[in-house]
Coordinates of C-alpha atoms in Angstrom, one line a residue:
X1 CA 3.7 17.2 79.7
X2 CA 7.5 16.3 79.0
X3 CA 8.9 18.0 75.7
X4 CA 10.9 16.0 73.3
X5 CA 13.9 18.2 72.6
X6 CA 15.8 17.4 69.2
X7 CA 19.2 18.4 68.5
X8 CA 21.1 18.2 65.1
X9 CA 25.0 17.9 65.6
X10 CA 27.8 19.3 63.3
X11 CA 28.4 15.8 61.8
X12 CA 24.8 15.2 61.4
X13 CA 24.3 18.1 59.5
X14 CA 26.9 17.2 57.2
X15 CA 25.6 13.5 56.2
X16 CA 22.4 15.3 55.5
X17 CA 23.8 17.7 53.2
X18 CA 25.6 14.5 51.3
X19 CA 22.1 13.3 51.2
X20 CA 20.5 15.6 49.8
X21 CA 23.8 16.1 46.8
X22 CA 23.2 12.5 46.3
X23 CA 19.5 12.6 46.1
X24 CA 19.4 13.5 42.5
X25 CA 21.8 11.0 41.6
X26 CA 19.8 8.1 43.4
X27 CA 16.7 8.9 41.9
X28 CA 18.1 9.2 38.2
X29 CA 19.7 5.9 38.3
X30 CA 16.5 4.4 39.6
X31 CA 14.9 6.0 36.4
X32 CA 17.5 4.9 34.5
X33 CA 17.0 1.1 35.8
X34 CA 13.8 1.6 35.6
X35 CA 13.7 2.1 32.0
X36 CA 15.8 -0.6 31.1
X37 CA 13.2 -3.5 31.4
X38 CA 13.2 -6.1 29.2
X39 CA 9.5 -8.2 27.8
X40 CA 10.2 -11.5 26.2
X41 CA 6.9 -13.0 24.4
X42 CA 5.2 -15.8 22.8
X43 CA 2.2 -15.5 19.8
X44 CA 1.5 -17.2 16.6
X45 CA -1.5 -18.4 14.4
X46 CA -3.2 -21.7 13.2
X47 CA -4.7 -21.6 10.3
X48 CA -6.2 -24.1 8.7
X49 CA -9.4 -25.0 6.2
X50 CA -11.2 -27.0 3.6
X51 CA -11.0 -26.6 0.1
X52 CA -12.1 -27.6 -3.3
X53 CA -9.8 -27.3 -6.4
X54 CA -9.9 -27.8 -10.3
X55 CA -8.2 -26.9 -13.2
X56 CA -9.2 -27.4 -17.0
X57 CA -8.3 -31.6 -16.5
X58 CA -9.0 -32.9 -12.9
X59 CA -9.8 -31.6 -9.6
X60 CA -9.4 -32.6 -5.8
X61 CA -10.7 -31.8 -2.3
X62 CA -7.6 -30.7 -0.1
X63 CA -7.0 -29.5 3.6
X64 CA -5.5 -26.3 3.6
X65 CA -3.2 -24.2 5.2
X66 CA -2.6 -20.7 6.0
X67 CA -4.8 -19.5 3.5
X68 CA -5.2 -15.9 4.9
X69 CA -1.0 -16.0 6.1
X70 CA 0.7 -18.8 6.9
X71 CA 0.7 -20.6 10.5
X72 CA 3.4 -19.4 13.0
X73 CA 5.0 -19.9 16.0
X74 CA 6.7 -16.1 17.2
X75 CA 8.6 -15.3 20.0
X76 CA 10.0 -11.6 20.7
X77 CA 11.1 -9.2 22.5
X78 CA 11.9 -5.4 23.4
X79 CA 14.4 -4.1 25.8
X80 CA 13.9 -0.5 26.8
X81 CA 17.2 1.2 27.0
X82 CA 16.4 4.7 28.0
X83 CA 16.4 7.8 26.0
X84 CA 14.4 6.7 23.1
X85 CA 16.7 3.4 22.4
X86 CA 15.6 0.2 22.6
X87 CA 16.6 -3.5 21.5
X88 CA 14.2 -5.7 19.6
X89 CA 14.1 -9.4 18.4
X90 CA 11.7 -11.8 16.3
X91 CA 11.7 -15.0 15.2
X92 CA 8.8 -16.5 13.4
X93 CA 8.3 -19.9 12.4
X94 CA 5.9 -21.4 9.8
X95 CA 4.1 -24.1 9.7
X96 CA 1.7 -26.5 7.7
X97 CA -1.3 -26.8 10.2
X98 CA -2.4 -30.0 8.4
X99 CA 0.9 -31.7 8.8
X100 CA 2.6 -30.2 11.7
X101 CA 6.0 -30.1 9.4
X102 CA 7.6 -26.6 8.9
X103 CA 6.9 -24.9 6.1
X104 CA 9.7 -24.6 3.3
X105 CA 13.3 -25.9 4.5
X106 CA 13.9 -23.1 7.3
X107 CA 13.2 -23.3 11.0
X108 CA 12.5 -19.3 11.2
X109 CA 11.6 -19.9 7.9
X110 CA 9.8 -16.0 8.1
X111 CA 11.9 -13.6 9.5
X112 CA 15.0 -14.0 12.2
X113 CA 16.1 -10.5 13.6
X114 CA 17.8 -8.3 15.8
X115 CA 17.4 -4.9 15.8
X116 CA 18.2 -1.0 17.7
X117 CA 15.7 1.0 17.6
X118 CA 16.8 5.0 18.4
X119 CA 15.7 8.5 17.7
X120 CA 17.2 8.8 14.5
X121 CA 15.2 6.0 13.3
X122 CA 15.3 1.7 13.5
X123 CA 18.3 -0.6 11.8
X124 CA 17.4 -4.0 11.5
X125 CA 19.6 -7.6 10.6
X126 CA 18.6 -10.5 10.0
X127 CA 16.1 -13.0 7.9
X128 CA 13.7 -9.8 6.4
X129 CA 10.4 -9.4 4.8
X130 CA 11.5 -8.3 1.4
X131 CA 10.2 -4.1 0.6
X132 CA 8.3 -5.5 -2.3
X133 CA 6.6 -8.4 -0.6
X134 CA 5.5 -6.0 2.3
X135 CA 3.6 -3.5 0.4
X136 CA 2.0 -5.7 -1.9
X137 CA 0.4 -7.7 1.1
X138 CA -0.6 -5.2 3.5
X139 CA -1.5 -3.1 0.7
X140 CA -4.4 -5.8 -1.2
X141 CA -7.7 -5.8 -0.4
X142 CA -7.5 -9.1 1.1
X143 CA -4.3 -9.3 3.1
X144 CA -4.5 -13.0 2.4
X145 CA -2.9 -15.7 0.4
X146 CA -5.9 -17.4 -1.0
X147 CA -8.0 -14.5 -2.7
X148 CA -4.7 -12.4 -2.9
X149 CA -3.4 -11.0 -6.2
X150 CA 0.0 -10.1 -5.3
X151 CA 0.1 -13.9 -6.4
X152 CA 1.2 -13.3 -9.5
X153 CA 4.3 -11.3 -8.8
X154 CA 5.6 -13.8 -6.4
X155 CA 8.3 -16.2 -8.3
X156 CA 9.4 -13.2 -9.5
X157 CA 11.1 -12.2 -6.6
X158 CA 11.8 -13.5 -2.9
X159 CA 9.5 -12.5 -0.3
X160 CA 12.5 -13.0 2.5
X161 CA 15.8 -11.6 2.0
X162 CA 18.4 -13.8 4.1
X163 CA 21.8 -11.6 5.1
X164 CA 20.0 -8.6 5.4
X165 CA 20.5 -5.2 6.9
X166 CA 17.6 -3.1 7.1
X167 CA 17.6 1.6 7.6
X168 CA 14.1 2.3 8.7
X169 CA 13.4 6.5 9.4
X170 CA 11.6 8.4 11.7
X171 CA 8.3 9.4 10.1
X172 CA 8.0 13.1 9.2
X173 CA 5.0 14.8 8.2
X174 CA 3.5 11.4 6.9
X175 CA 6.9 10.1 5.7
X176 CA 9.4 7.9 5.4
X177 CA 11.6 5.6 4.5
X178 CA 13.6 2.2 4.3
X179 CA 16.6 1.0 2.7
X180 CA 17.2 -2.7 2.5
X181 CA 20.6 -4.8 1.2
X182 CA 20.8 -8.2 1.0
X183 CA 24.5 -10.4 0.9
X184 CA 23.0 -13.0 -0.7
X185 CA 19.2 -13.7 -0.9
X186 CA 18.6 -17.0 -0.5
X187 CA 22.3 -18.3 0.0
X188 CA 25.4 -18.0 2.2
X189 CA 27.1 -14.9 1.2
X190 CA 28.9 -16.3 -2.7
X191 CA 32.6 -16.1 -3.3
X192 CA 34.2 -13.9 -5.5
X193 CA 33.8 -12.8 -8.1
X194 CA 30.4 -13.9 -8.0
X195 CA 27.6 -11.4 -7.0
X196 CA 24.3 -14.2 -6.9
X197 CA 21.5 -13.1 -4.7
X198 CA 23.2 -9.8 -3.8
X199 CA 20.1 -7.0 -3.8
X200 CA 18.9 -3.8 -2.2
X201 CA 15.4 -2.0 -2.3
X202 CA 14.2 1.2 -1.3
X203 CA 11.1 2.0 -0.1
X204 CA 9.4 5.2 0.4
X205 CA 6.0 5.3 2.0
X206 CA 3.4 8.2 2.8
X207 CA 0.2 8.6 4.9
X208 CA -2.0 11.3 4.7
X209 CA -5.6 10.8 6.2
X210 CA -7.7 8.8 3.9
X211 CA -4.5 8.4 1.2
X212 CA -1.7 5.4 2.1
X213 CA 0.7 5.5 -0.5
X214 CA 4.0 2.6 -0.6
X215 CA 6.6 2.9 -3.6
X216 CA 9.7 0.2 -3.8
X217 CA 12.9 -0.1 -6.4
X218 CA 14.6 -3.0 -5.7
X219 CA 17.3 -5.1 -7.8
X220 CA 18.1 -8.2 -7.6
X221 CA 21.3 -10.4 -9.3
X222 CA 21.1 -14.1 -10.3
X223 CA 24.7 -15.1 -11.0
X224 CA 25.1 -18.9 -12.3
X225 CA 27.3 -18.9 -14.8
X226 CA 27.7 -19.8 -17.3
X227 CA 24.3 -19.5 -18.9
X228 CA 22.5 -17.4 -16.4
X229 CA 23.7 -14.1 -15.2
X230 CA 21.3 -11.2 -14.7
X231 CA 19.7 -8.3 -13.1
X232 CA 16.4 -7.5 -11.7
X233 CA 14.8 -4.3 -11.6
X234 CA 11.7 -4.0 -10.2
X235 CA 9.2 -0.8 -9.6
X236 CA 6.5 -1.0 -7.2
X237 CA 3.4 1.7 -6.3
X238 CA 0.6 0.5 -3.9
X239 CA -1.7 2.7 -2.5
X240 CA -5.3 2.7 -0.4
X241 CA -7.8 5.6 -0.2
X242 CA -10.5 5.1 2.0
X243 CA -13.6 6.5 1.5
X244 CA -15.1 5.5 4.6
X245 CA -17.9 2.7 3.9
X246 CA -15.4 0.8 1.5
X247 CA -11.5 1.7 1.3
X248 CA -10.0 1.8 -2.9
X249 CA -6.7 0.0 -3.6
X250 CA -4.7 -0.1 -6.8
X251 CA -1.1 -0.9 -7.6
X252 CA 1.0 -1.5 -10.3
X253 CA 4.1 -4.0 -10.7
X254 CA 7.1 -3.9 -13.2
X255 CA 9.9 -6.5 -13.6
X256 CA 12.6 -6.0 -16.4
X257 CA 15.9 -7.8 -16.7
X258 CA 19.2 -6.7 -18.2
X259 CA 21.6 -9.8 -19.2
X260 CA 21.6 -13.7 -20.1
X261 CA 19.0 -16.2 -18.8
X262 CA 16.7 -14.2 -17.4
X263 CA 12.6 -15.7 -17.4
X264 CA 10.2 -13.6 -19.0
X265 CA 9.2 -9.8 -18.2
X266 CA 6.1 -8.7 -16.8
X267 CA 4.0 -6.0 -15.8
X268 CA 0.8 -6.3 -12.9
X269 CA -1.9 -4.3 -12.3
X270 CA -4.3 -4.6 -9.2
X271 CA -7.1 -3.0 -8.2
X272 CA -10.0 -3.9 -5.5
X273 CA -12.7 -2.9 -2.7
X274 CA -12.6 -3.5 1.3
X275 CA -15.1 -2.7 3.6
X276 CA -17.0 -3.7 6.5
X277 CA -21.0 -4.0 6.6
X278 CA -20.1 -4.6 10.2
X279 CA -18.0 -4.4 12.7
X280 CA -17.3 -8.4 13.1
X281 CA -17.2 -8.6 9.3
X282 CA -14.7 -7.9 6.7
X283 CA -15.3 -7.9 2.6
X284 CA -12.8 -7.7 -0.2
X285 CA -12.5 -8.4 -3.9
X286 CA -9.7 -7.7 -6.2
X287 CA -8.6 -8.2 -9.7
X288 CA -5.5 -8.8 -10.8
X289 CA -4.1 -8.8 -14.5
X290 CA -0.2 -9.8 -15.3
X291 CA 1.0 -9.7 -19.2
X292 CA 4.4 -10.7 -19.8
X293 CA 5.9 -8.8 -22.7
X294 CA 6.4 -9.7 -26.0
X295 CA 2.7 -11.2 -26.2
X296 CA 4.2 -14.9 -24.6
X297 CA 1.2 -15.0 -22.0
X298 CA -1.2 -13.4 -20.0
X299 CA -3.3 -14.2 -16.2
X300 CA -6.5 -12.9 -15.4
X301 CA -7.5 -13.0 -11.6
X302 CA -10.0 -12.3 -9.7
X303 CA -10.5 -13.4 -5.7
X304 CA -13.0 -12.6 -3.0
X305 CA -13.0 -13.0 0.4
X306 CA -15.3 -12.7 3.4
X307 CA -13.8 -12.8 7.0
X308 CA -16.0 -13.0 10.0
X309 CA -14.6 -12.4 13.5
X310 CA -16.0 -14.4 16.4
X311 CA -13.8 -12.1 18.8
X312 CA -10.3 -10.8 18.8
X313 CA -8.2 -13.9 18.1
X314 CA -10.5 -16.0 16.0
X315 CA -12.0 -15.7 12.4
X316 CA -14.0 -17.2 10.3
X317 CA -13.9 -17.3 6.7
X318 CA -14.1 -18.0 3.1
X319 CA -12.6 -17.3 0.0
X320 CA -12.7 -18.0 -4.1
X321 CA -9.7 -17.3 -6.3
X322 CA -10.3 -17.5 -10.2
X323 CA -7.4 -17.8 -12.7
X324 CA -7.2 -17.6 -16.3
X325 CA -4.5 -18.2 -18.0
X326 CA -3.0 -18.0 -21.7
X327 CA 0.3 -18.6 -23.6
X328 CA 3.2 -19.4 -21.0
X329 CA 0.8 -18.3 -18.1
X330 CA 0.5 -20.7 -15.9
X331 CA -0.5 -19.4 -12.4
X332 CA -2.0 -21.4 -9.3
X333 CA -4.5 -21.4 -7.0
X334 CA -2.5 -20.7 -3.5
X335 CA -1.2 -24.1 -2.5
X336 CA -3.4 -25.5 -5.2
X337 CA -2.9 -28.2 -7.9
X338 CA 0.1 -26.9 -10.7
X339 CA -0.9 -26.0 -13.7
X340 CA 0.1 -26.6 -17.6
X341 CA 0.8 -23.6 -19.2
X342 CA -2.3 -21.9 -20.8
X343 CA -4.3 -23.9 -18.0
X344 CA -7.4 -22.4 -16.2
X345 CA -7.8 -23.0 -12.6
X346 CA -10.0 -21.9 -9.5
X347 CA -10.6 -22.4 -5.9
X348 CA -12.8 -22.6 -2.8
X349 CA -12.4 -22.9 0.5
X350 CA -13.4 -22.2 4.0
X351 CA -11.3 -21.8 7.2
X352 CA -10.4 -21.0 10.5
X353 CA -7.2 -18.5 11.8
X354 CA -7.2 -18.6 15.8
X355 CA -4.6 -16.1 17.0
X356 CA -3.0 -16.5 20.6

């Protein structure tokens, strides 16, 4: 048998000792490329239903839309950047289902951000969810615009900030928190002196098994002089316990004002059941109960909501909302027929939300 001899020169022994320096190197930048991938995608929601509405004079059959949230059109995206960083984006759309036309006057009529998220925690900019509007969504029984009571707060404030720069923390031990400033809410940022639609929030939130706790102070400023120049304060507390068969929610809303030409001040309490009899089906009911001070008016609410799924994207459902109103009161049925003031109102309806 003829042997293979090998021999390793001088020269050769010196490019494999450069290898093996530069080994380490090679392989951290390939980790390093690696992590840096980018994802880009596209979801949304159509939501759409029948329903039947009347008030204390008249009443109509309507086709509604985005009844449990509002149709959308999302695309985003996440870049990794190595070492616990990472670049985000969003933009949402709504729509009206029924219509096809965008919903309000905004193409990204939700939100419309960029964002860094690190170790130290995530900063945001953009068109935001406002603090306020956050917790008392995702903290309600329903989690739905039809049977929801956070109803009543809303033309009270903004739920989407435009101009806004968001602090989000790391959680700690169940914690943490957010700190949200707005140039100009709904506007381009105003021109000195004036300070309209210029607010900022913080939010402090805490989960601790069964207990989900959300608190918000936010102030607002409405600056249109001369008759109408004011603050906002407003104190929010959600929270959820869940007892296992059915999960507790209760909350509590204030709004007070400090200056000229401000709309009345109010104070809401919710409270409500969820649960689920079964897996593919989902039950909630919820009071809600505004009083503006000074005795001018009062709303009574009451909705409930039954969601089935047929699988992961699609649900079924249907919902009632009840509203009682007296003295200035005069709340709405989500997307429903306006009121008078002191006006009673309900509505009924079935749907279908198909996620993709």
């Amino acid at each position: 048998m003829k042997k293979v001899r090998f021999s390793l020169s001088v020269a050769g022994t010196t490019r494999l000792n450069a290898l093996a320096r530069a080994l380490p190197v090679l392989l951290a930048a390939a980790c390093m490329d690696s992590h840096a991938q980018s994802s880009v995608g596209i979801s949304g929601a159509i939501d759409t239903g029948v329903g039947y509405v009347r008030t204390d004079s008249k009443h109509v059959w309507q086709q509604t839309s985005g009844s449990i949230a509002a149709s959308s059109l999302v695309f985003q995206g996440k870049e990794n950047l190595g070492g616990g960083y990472e670049a985000t984006f969003l933009l949402r759309s709504l729509f009206v289902s029924g219509t096809g036309n965008i919903s309000g006057t905004k193409y990204w009529g939700s939100e419309s951000k960029v964002g860094l998220g690190t170790p130290y925690g995530r900063v945001e900019a953009g068109r935001l969810f406002d603090p306020t509007h956050q917790v008392l969504v995702f903290k309600a029984p329903s989690q739905s615009n039809y049977a929801g009571a956070f109803n009543l707060a809303i033309g009270g404030y903004s739920p989407y900030w435009d101009n806004s720069v968001r602090y989000t923390s790391p959680t700690v031990h169940g914690t943490r928190f957010e700190f949200q400033h707005s140039f100009a809410i709904l506007d381009p940022e105003p021109v000195s002196p004036s300070r309209n639609g210029v607010a900022s929030a913080m939010a402090l939130h805490y989960e601790n098994g069964p207990l989900s706790l959300s608190g918000v102070l936010e102030e607002t400023r409405t600056d249109k002089l001369p008759l109408v120049n004011y603050k906002a304060q407003r104190t929010i507390l959600m929270g959820t316990y869940d007892l296992g068969p059915v999960k507790t929610h209760f909350g509590y809303f204030d709004e007070r004002h400090s200056g000229v030409g401000a709309p009345a001040e109010f104070g809401l309490t919710i409270l409500g059941l969820s649960g689920n009899p079964m897996p593919q089906l989902k039950l909630s009911t919820e009071v809600g109960h505004k009083n503006f001070r000074d005795g001018a008016g009062k709303v009574n609410f009451l909705g409930l909501g039954a969601f089935y799924s047929l699988s992961k994207r699609t649900i079924l459902y249907t919902e009632v909302a009840l509203v009682r109103n007296s003295g200035i009161a005069q709340q709405a049925v989500y997307r429903g027929i306006p009121v008078a003031p002191g006006e009673n109102t309900s509505g009924y309806m079935v749907g279908i939300r198909h996620s993709f």
